[in-house]
mmCIF file of C-alpha atoms in Angstrom:
data_model
loop_
_atom_site.group_PDB
_atom_site.id
_atom_site.type_symbol
_atom_site.label_atom_id
_atom_site.label_comp_id
_atom_site.label_asym_id
_atom_site.label_seq_id
_atom_site.Cartn_x
_atom_site.Cartn_y
_atom_site.Cartn_z
ATOM 1 C CA LEU A 29 22.793 -28.709 -0.367
ATOM 2 C CA ILE A 30 25.808 -29.145 1.708
ATOM 3 C CA THR A 31 26.169 -26.280 4.447
ATOM 4 C CA TYR A 32 29.394 -25.495 6.374
ATOM 5 C CA SER A 33 27.585 -25.557 9.847
ATOM 6 C CA ASP A 34 26.138 -29.120 8.770
ATOM 7 C CA PHE A 35 29.833 -30.309 8.087
ATOM 8 C CA GLN A 36 31.466 -28.841 11.043
ATOM 9 C CA ARG A 37 28.313 -30.355 13.123
ATOM 10 C CA GLN A 38 29.436 -33.901 11.401
ATOM 11 C CA MET A 39 32.966 -33.244 12.340
ATOM 12 C CA GLU A 40 32.711 -32.777 15.828
ATOM 13 C CA ILE A 41 30.403 -35.931 16.014
ATOM 14 C CA THR A 42 32.957 -38.100 14.187
ATOM 15 C CA GLN A 43 35.742 -36.712 16.288
ATOM 16 C CA GLN A 44 33.610 -37.383 19.810
ATOM 17 C CA GLN A 45 33.370 -40.770 18.564
ATOM 18 C CA LEU A 46 37.136 -41.237 17.606
ATOM 19 C CA LEU A 47 38.075 -39.999 21.056
ATOM 20 C CA ARG A 48 35.173 -41.837 23.429
ATOM 21 C CA GLY A 49 36.837 -42.578 26.647
ATOM 22 C CA ARG A 50 40.337 -41.088 25.771
ATOM 23 C CA LYS A 51 41.659 -37.573 26.853
ATOM 24 C CA GLY A 52 42.981 -34.740 24.464
ATOM 25 C CA ALA A 53 42.678 -34.000 20.757
ATOM 26 C CA LEU A 54 43.320 -35.654 17.610
ATOM 27 C CA PRO A 55 46.647 -34.696 15.879
ATOM 28 C CA GLU A 56 46.538 -31.975 13.315
ATOM 29 C CA ASN A 57 47.355 -34.416 10.454
ATOM 30 C CA VAL A 58 44.257 -37.170 11.527
ATOM 31 C CA ILE A 59 42.109 -34.019 11.602
ATOM 32 C CA GLN A 60 42.692 -33.432 7.846
ATOM 33 C CA GLN A 61 42.844 -36.603 6.787
ATOM 34 C CA LEU A 62 39.122 -36.682 8.797
ATOM 35 C CA ARG A 63 37.795 -33.544 6.954
ATOM 36 C CA ASN A 64 38.382 -35.255 3.308
ATOM 37 C CA ARG A 65 36.690 -38.122 4.814
ATOM 38 C CA VAL A 66 33.586 -36.453 6.217
ATOM 39 C CA LEU A 67 33.137 -34.291 3.035
ATOM 40 C CA ASN A 68 33.482 -37.080 0.747
ATOM 41 C CA ARG A 69 30.890 -39.199 2.695
ATOM 42 C CA MET A 70 28.351 -36.022 2.874
ATOM 43 C CA ILE A 71 28.587 -35.423 -0.995
ATOM 44 C CA ALA A 72 28.321 -39.062 -1.561
ATOM 45 C CA GLU A 73 24.836 -39.248 0.355
ATOM 46 C CA GLU A 74 23.569 -36.090 -1.022
ATOM 47 C CA LEU A 75 24.157 -37.301 -4.386
ATOM 48 C CA LEU A 76 22.548 -40.534 -3.235
ATOM 49 C CA TYR A 77 19.577 -38.498 -2.041
ATOM 50 C CA GLN A 78 19.353 -36.437 -5.045
ATOM 51 C CA GLU A 79 18.763 -39.783 -6.899
ATOM 52 C CA SER A 80 16.071 -41.157 -4.643
ATOM 53 C CA GLN A 81 13.990 -37.924 -5.205
ATOM 54 C CA LYS A 82 14.499 -38.334 -9.100
ATOM 55 C CA ALA A 83 13.360 -41.498 -8.879
ATOM 56 C CA GLY A 84 10.175 -40.646 -6.781
ATOM 57 C CA ILE A 85 10.843 -42.073 -3.534
ATOM 58 C CA LYS A 86 8.752 -40.732 -0.844
ATOM 59 C CA VAL A 87 9.258 -42.068 3.284
ATOM 60 C CA ALA A 88 6.043 -42.340 4.973
ATOM 61 C CA PRO A 89 5.592 -40.900 8.240
ATOM 62 C CA ASP A 90 5.060 -43.475 10.159
ATOM 63 C CA VAL A 91 8.382 -45.218 8.958
ATOM 64 C CA ILE A 92 10.079 -41.937 10.295
ATOM 65 C CA ALA A 93 8.220 -42.317 13.983
ATOM 66 C CA LYS A 94 9.442 -45.706 13.941
ATOM 67 C CA GLU A 95 12.829 -45.126 13.576
ATOM 68 C CA LEU A 96 12.864 -42.113 15.658
ATOM 69 C CA GLU A 97 11.106 -44.529 18.582
ATOM 70 C CA VAL A 98 14.237 -46.705 18.228
ATOM 71 C CA ILE A 99 16.808 -43.930 18.352
ATOM 72 C CA LYS A 100 14.720 -42.681 21.711
ATOM 73 C CA GLY A 101 14.992 -45.959 23.135
ATOM 74 C CA ARG A 102 18.819 -45.912 23.213
ATOM 75 C CA PHE A 103 18.733 -43.618 25.512
ATOM 76 C CA LYS A 104 17.660 -43.768 29.565
ATOM 77 C CA ASP A 105 14.826 -40.770 29.476
ATOM 78 C CA MET A 106 13.867 -38.326 27.494
ATOM 79 C CA ALA A 107 16.217 -35.657 29.522
ATOM 80 C CA LYS A 108 19.356 -37.846 27.956
ATOM 81 C CA TYR A 109 17.621 -37.890 24.458
ATOM 82 C CA GLU A 110 17.236 -34.255 24.711
ATOM 83 C CA GLU A 111 20.432 -33.779 26.111
ATOM 84 C CA ALA A 112 22.136 -35.244 23.004
ATOM 85 C CA LEU A 113 20.399 -33.639 20.715
ATOM 86 C CA LYS A 114 21.394 -30.565 22.137
ATOM 87 C CA GLU A 115 25.034 -31.852 22.131
ATOM 88 C CA MET A 116 24.535 -32.399 18.270
ATOM 89 C CA GLY A 117 22.824 -29.112 17.390
ATOM 90 C CA VAL A 118 19.839 -30.080 16.316
ATOM 91 C CA SER A 119 15.899 -30.009 16.808
ATOM 92 C CA GLU A 120 13.649 -33.039 16.597
ATOM 93 C CA ASP A 121 12.403 -32.318 13.166
ATOM 94 C CA GLY A 122 16.072 -31.794 12.036
ATOM 95 C CA LEU A 123 16.567 -35.284 13.416
ATOM 96 C CA LYS A 124 13.408 -36.409 11.459
ATOM 97 C CA ALA A 125 14.931 -34.789 8.315
ATOM 98 C CA GLN A 126 17.874 -36.554 8.847
ATOM 99 C CA ILE A 127 16.231 -40.204 9.428
ATOM 100 C CA GLU A 128 13.907 -39.572 6.087
ATOM 101 C CA ARG A 129 17.059 -38.707 4.259
ATOM 102 C CA LYS A 130 18.903 -41.878 5.273
ATOM 103 C CA VAL A 131 15.751 -44.191 4.666
ATOM 104 C CA ALA A 132 15.358 -42.539 1.180
ATOM 105 C CA VAL A 133 19.215 -43.150 0.556
ATOM 106 C CA LYS A 134 18.767 -46.875 1.692
ATOM 107 C CA GLU A 135 15.852 -47.554 -0.508
ATOM 108 C CA ILE A 136 17.607 -46.036 -3.488
ATOM 109 C CA ILE A 137 20.419 -48.377 -2.926
ATOM 110 C CA GLY A 138 18.403 -51.192 -2.257
ATOM 111 C CA LYS A 139 16.066 -50.564 -5.644
ATOM 112 C CA GLU A 140 19.393 -49.633 -8.030
ATOM 113 C CA ILE A 141 22.061 -51.403 -6.808
ATOM 114 C CA VAL A 142 21.378 -54.385 -3.999
ATOM 115 C CA SER A 143 18.268 -56.134 -5.980
ATOM 116 C CA LYS A 144 20.630 -56.207 -9.101
ATOM 117 C CA ILE A 145 23.430 -57.989 -7.599
ATOM 118 C CA LYS A 146 23.415 -61.585 -7.586
ATOM 119 C CA ILE A 147 27.077 -63.254 -5.942
ATOM 120 C CA THR A 148 26.458 -67.282 -6.716
ATOM 121 C CA GLU A 149 27.910 -69.972 -4.490
ATOM 122 C CA GLU A 150 29.960 -70.740 -7.675
ATOM 123 C CA ASP A 151 31.483 -67.216 -7.882
ATOM 124 C CA ALA A 152 32.452 -67.517 -4.109
ATOM 125 C CA LYS A 153 34.050 -71.155 -4.341
ATOM 126 C CA ALA A 154 36.152 -69.741 -7.421
ATOM 127 C CA TYR A 155 37.450 -67.055 -5.455
ATOM 128 C CA PHE A 156 38.242 -68.832 -2.431
ATOM 129 C CA GLU A 157 40.292 -71.402 -4.666
ATOM 130 C CA LYS A 158 42.215 -68.608 -6.132
ATOM 131 C CA ASN A 159 42.973 -66.891 -2.829
ATOM 132 C CA THR A 160 42.915 -69.648 0.211
ATOM 133 C CA GLU A 161 46.121 -67.652 1.610
ATOM 134 C CA LYS A 162 43.843 -64.996 2.363
ATOM 135 C CA PHE A 163 41.423 -67.140 4.494
ATOM 136 C CA ARG A 164 44.527 -68.637 6.245
ATOM 137 C CA ARG A 165 44.091 -67.855 10.211
ATOM 138 C CA PRO A 166 47.834 -67.748 11.621
ATOM 139 C CA GLU A 167 49.134 -68.873 14.886
ATOM 140 C CA ARG A 168 47.274 -67.096 17.545
ATOM 141 C CA VAL A 169 47.639 -66.703 21.369
ATOM 142 C CA ARG A 170 45.386 -65.378 24.167
ATOM 143 C CA ALA A 171 47.291 -63.985 27.109
ATOM 144 C CA ARG A 172 47.065 -61.777 30.138
ATOM 145 C CA HIS A 173 49.762 -59.400 31.487
ATOM 146 C CA ILE A 174 50.889 -57.360 34.628
ATOM 147 C CA LEU A 175 52.736 -54.273 33.267
ATOM 148 C CA ILE A 176 54.815 -52.225 36.008
ATOM 149 C CA LYS A 177 55.609 -49.038 33.894
ATOM 150 C CA VAL A 178 59.140 -47.761 33.188
ATOM 151 C CA GLY A 179 59.973 -44.832 30.780
ATOM 152 C CA LYS A 180 62.778 -44.338 28.582
ATOM 153 C CA ASP A 181 64.385 -41.621 30.770
ATOM 154 C CA ASP A 182 63.960 -43.445 34.241
ATOM 155 C CA GLY A 183 67.473 -44.116 36.246
ATOM 156 C CA GLU A 184 68.268 -47.525 37.044
ATOM 157 C CA GLU A 185 66.947 -46.831 40.404
ATOM 158 C CA LYS A 186 63.359 -46.436 39.313
ATOM 159 C CA LYS A 187 63.851 -49.471 37.135
ATOM 160 C CA ALA A 188 65.005 -51.458 40.109
ATOM 161 C CA GLU A 189 61.814 -50.147 42.331
ATOM 162 C CA ALA A 190 59.596 -51.230 39.201
ATOM 163 C CA ARG A 191 61.280 -54.708 39.039
ATOM 164 C CA LYS A 192 61.127 -55.103 42.631
ATOM 165 C CA LYS A 193 57.071 -54.424 42.467
ATOM 166 C CA LEU A 194 56.554 -56.750 39.973
ATOM 167 C CA GLU A 195 58.575 -59.660 41.752
ATOM 168 C CA ALA A 196 56.487 -59.086 44.748
ATOM 169 C CA VAL A 197 53.360 -59.533 42.567
ATOM 170 C CA LYS A 198 54.966 -62.928 41.225
ATOM 171 C CA LYS A 199 55.193 -63.862 44.622
ATOM 172 C CA LYS A 200 51.760 -63.485 44.797
ATOM 173 C CA LEU A 201 50.960 -65.515 41.982
ATOM 174 C CA LEU A 202 53.322 -68.608 43.324
ATOM 175 C CA GLY A 203 51.364 -68.570 46.168
ATOM 176 C CA GLY A 204 48.205 -69.392 44.313
ATOM 177 C CA GLU A 205 46.361 -65.646 43.752
ATOM 178 C CA ASP A 206 44.814 -65.095 40.662
ATOM 179 C CA PHE A 207 45.928 -63.258 37.831
ATOM 180 C CA ALA A 208 43.522 -61.423 36.164
ATOM 181 C CA GLU A 209 42.646 -60.190 40.191
ATOM 182 C CA LEU A 210 46.155 -59.203 40.482
ATOM 183 C CA ALA A 211 45.985 -57.459 37.403
ATOM 184 C CA LYS A 212 43.159 -55.403 38.110
ATOM 185 C CA THR A 213 44.870 -54.233 41.645
ATOM 186 C CA HIS A 214 48.578 -53.448 40.242
ATOM 187 C CA SER A 215 49.017 -53.637 36.298
ATOM 188 C CA GLU A 216 49.551 -50.198 34.824
ATOM 189 C CA GLY A 217 48.439 -50.888 31.612
ATOM 190 C CA PRO A 218 45.112 -49.950 29.728
ATOM 191 C CA SER A 219 44.155 -53.693 29.852
ATOM 192 C CA ASN A 220 43.986 -53.832 33.800
ATOM 193 C CA THR A 221 39.956 -53.395 33.933
ATOM 194 C CA ARG A 222 39.863 -56.256 31.856
ATOM 195 C CA GLY A 223 42.416 -58.439 34.333
ATOM 196 C CA GLY A 224 45.147 -57.675 31.771
ATOM 197 C CA ASP A 225 43.380 -59.594 29.158
ATOM 198 C CA LEU A 226 44.964 -58.798 25.571
ATOM 199 C CA GLY A 227 42.775 -60.912 23.726
ATOM 200 C CA TYR A 228 43.931 -63.233 20.878
ATOM 201 C CA PHE A 229 46.729 -61.962 18.365
ATOM 202 C CA ALA A 230 49.232 -63.091 15.951
ATOM 203 C CA ARG A 231 52.710 -62.903 15.694
ATOM 204 C CA GLY A 232 53.974 -59.410 14.476
ATOM 205 C CA GLN A 233 51.318 -57.417 16.547
ATOM 206 C CA MET A 234 53.431 -57.057 19.834
ATOM 207 C CA VAL A 235 56.573 -55.625 20.213
ATOM 208 C CA LYS A 236 59.235 -58.311 19.616
ATOM 209 C CA PRO A 237 60.545 -59.132 23.386
ATOM 210 C CA PHE A 238 56.888 -59.415 24.281
ATOM 211 C CA GLU A 239 56.122 -61.691 21.605
ATOM 212 C CA THR A 240 58.497 -64.193 21.885
ATOM 213 C CA VAL A 241 57.820 -64.955 25.248
ATOM 214 C CA ALA A 242 54.168 -65.360 24.520
ATOM 215 C CA PHE A 243 54.442 -67.459 22.189
ATOM 216 C CA SER A 244 57.142 -69.701 23.720
ATOM 217 C CA LEU A 245 54.475 -70.628 26.748
ATOM 218 C CA ALA A 246 51.867 -73.036 27.425
ATOM 219 C CA PRO A 247 48.517 -72.551 28.425
ATOM 220 C CA ASN A 248 48.369 -71.297 31.678
ATOM 221 C CA GLU A 249 52.435 -70.885 31.951
ATOM 222 C CA ILE A 250 53.318 -67.754 33.825
ATOM 223 C CA SER A 251 56.583 -66.044 32.069
ATOM 224 C CA GLU A 252 59.407 -64.746 33.976
ATOM 225 C CA ILE A 253 59.911 -60.772 34.368
ATOM 226 C CA VAL A 254 59.556 -59.556 30.485
ATOM 227 C CA GLU A 255 61.454 -56.098 29.981
ATOM 228 C CA THR A 256 60.043 -53.893 26.986
ATOM 229 C CA GLN A 257 60.042 -50.037 25.836
ATOM 230 C CA PHE A 258 57.042 -50.088 28.068
ATOM 231 C CA GLY A 259 58.418 -51.373 31.465
ATOM 232 C CA TYR A 260 58.551 -54.937 33.065
ATOM 233 C CA HIS A 261 55.849 -57.705 32.337
ATOM 234 C CA LEU A 262 54.657 -60.892 33.637
ATOM 235 C CA ILE A 263 52.499 -62.711 31.195
ATOM 236 C CA LYS A 264 50.221 -65.758 31.066
ATOM 237 C CA VAL A 265 49.084 -67.399 28.139
ATOM 238 C CA VAL A 266 45.249 -68.436 28.588
ATOM 239 C CA ASP A 267 44.947 -70.252 25.414
ATOM 240 C CA ARG A 268 46.698 -71.273 21.909
ATOM 241 C CA GLN A 269 45.079 -71.543 18.228
ATOM 242 C CA GLU A 270 47.319 -73.155 15.797
ATOM 243 C CA GLN A 271 47.300 -72.041 12.318
ATOM 244 C CA LYS A 272 44.411 -73.039 10.346
ATOM 245 C CA ASP A 273 43.108 -73.373 6.555
ATOM 246 C CA PRO A 274 39.825 -73.226 6.888
ATOM 247 C CA THR A 275 37.419 -75.099 4.303
ATOM 248 C CA PHE A 276 35.192 -72.994 1.902
ATOM 249 C CA GLU A 277 32.212 -74.376 3.636
ATOM 250 C CA GLU A 278 33.230 -73.126 6.997
ATOM 251 C CA ILE A 279 33.534 -69.393 5.440
ATOM 252 C CA LYS A 280 31.147 -69.713 2.951
ATOM 253 C CA SER A 281 28.541 -67.517 4.210
ATOM 254 C CA ARG A 282 31.055 -64.823 5.810
ATOM 255 C CA LEU A 283 32.438 -64.856 1.860
ATOM 256 C CA LEU A 284 29.172 -63.996 -0.001
ATOM 257 C CA ARG A 285 28.484 -61.635 2.346
ATOM 258 C CA GLN A 286 31.846 -60.125 1.797
ATOM 259 C CA MET A 287 31.691 -60.397 -2.230
ATOM 260 C CA GLN A 288 28.173 -58.824 -2.010
ATOM 261 C CA ASN A 289 29.149 -55.785 0.004
ATOM 262 C CA GLU A 290 32.321 -55.290 -2.421
ATOM 263 C CA LYS A 291 30.505 -55.181 -5.076
ATOM 264 C CA ILE A 292 27.585 -53.063 -3.773
ATOM 265 C CA GLN A 293 30.604 -50.608 -2.661
ATOM 266 C CA ASN A 294 32.064 -50.451 -6.361
ATOM 267 C CA GLU A 295 28.398 -50.087 -7.634
ATOM 268 C CA LEU A 296 28.012 -47.101 -5.396
ATOM 269 C CA GLU A 297 31.267 -45.248 -6.281
#
């Protein structure tokens, strides 16, 4: 049985997870997609649980207790744990019931699906040889940046002020100051807490002016000021990785897991 209150609670939990660390609300079209996804997931879980009960699967109390202790261990203290239960609108008995259902579903999946699926190394190798381009790692760079924001409606005076601010930062860089520390202090982008680190990215993942400059720099080279729709940037490339075609041995373990998971998902459907 899926109640409307259960559905509402799952929607709230899912929205909180998606909005973690962000302000505001999700757009209505995203919420509608989320409703469909959450409801379909709940229906699938309910059907699987019913199958587990038909198969006579019983979850031992000590298994539930052990899982409950694992959950409690994620919290700093019991007060935080109880606060989380309150936020989710569930009692500890309700949480135990959820654990029992999840363990039972896991057991029926293991018994009726996972145990019957065998992906051989020969299967994986044949797939790899037919789809080598899927495993190609494109050329990538890892870069840091310092951003001074400029809005699309800002006038020339505001733009000149932003550029001047970034030119002052570049002087500090040329004087030997650390790029990451200056990014933490001066950058107005969300990566500032990470010292401006954007991680690795391939072509097509950044706006074009930024990408063009980033891929033209050598490791440890700092760019001139770059203008994009977000404002003015200084870019420093930390590392470069050339395009690579991995061998089967290098990706064998990952490919076997991937094919196994895809087969399990198809059988679940």
